[in-house]
């Protein structure tokens, strides 16, 4: 399958507009960990973020009650 490339003509010059040809774009590197291992890490991170989110939500609700009750 051939990728589609956009071209742009400006000042009589033709430029190819494809992500892999951007100046300064970093080359893609192979990831060292496999998909299963990566999913374990990402799932654990998400769980930690859920716990932190619940703590923050509880703090916000508590503060709203204080403000709403006048003290």
mmCIF file of C-alpha atoms in Angstrom:
data_model
loop_
_atom_site.group_PDB
_atom_site.id
_atom_site.type_symbol
_atom_site.label_atom_id
_atom_site.label_comp_id
_atom_site.label_asym_id
_atom_site.label_seq_id
_atom_site.Cartn_x
_atom_site.Cartn_y
_atom_site.Cartn_z
ATOM 1 C CA UNK A 1 0.000 0.000 0.000
ATOM 2 C CA UNK A 2 1.432 3.324 -1.014
ATOM 3 C CA UNK A 3 1.121 6.251 1.367
ATOM 4 C CA UNK A 4 -0.542 9.398 0.136
ATOM 5 C CA UNK A 5 1.649 12.447 0.074
ATOM 6 C CA UNK A 6 0.485 16.025 -0.072
ATOM 7 C CA UNK A 7 2.481 18.499 -2.107
ATOM 8 C CA UNK A 8 2.531 22.260 -1.963
ATOM 9 C CA UNK A 9 3.870 24.592 -4.620
ATOM 10 C CA UNK A 10 5.261 27.867 -3.424
ATOM 11 C CA UNK A 11 7.481 30.304 -5.308
ATOM 12 C CA UNK A 12 7.839 27.781 -8.117
ATOM 13 C CA UNK A 13 9.162 25.078 -5.773
ATOM 14 C CA UNK A 14 7.346 21.874 -4.907
ATOM 15 C CA UNK A 15 7.391 20.735 -1.270
ATOM 16 C CA UNK A 16 6.392 17.262 -0.070
ATOM 17 C CA UNK A 17 4.278 17.395 3.088
ATOM 18 C CA UNK A 18 4.516 14.099 4.930
ATOM 19 C CA UNK A 19 5.116 13.579 8.663
ATOM 20 C CA UNK A 20 8.182 11.413 8.179
ATOM 21 C CA UNK A 21 9.899 14.137 6.192
ATOM 22 C CA UNK A 22 9.608 16.973 8.691
ATOM 23 C CA UNK A 23 12.928 18.511 9.557
ATOM 24 C CA UNK A 24 13.906 17.650 13.093
ATOM 25 C CA UNK A 25 11.369 14.858 13.500
ATOM 26 C CA UNK A 26 12.677 12.109 15.706
ATOM 27 C CA UNK A 27 13.020 8.623 14.305
ATOM 28 C CA UNK A 28 10.687 6.033 15.772
ATOM 29 C CA UNK A 29 12.462 3.628 18.060
ATOM 30 C CA UNK A 30 11.463 0.084 18.823
ATOM 31 C CA UNK A 31 10.081 -0.183 22.316
ATOM 32 C CA UNK A 32 12.006 -2.479 24.610
ATOM 33 C CA UNK A 33 9.005 -3.755 26.554
ATOM 34 C CA UNK A 34 6.351 -5.904 24.964
ATOM 35 C CA UNK A 35 2.674 -5.027 24.719
ATOM 36 C CA UNK A 36 1.678 -7.217 27.685
ATOM 37 C CA UNK A 37 4.300 -5.628 29.929
ATOM 38 C CA UNK A 38 3.411 -2.141 28.748
ATOM 39 C CA UNK A 39 -0.292 -2.756 29.423
ATOM 40 C CA UNK A 40 0.542 -3.897 32.968
ATOM 41 C CA UNK A 41 2.490 -0.696 33.605
ATOM 42 C CA UNK A 42 -0.176 1.512 32.070
ATOM 43 C CA UNK A 43 -2.988 -0.241 33.958
ATOM 44 C CA UNK A 44 -1.121 0.133 37.261
ATOM 45 C CA UNK A 45 -0.539 3.818 36.523
ATOM 46 C CA UNK A 46 -4.223 4.303 35.718
ATOM 47 C CA UNK A 47 -5.216 2.624 38.983
ATOM 48 C CA UNK A 48 -2.948 5.000 40.929
ATOM 49 C CA UNK A 49 -4.503 7.933 39.091
ATOM 50 C CA UNK A 50 -8.027 6.686 39.954
ATOM 51 C CA UNK A 51 -7.074 6.544 43.646
ATOM 52 C CA UNK A 52 -5.637 10.080 43.508
ATOM 53 C CA UNK A 53 -8.721 11.289 41.651
ATOM 54 C CA UNK A 54 -11.025 9.880 44.334
ATOM 55 C CA UNK A 55 -8.982 11.608 47.075
ATOM 56 C CA UNK A 56 -9.119 14.932 45.253
ATOM 57 C CA UNK A 57 -12.842 14.586 44.617
ATOM 58 C CA UNK A 58 -13.462 13.939 48.323
ATOM 59 C CA UNK A 59 -11.403 17.006 49.273
ATOM 60 C CA UNK A 60 -13.277 19.196 46.794
ATOM 61 C CA UNK A 61 -16.670 17.976 48.032
ATOM 62 C CA UNK A 62 -15.630 18.608 51.644
ATOM 63 C CA UNK A 63 -14.469 22.133 50.787
ATOM 64 C CA UNK A 64 -17.687 22.848 48.897
ATOM 65 C CA UNK A 65 -19.723 21.802 51.936
ATOM 66 C CA UNK A 66 -17.674 24.144 54.146
ATOM 67 C CA UNK A 67 -18.098 27.072 51.776
ATOM 68 C CA UNK A 68 -21.781 26.340 51.249
ATOM 69 C CA UNK A 69 -22.500 26.094 54.985
ATOM 70 C CA UNK A 70 -20.660 29.299 55.792
ATOM 71 C CA UNK A 71 -17.885 27.837 57.819
#
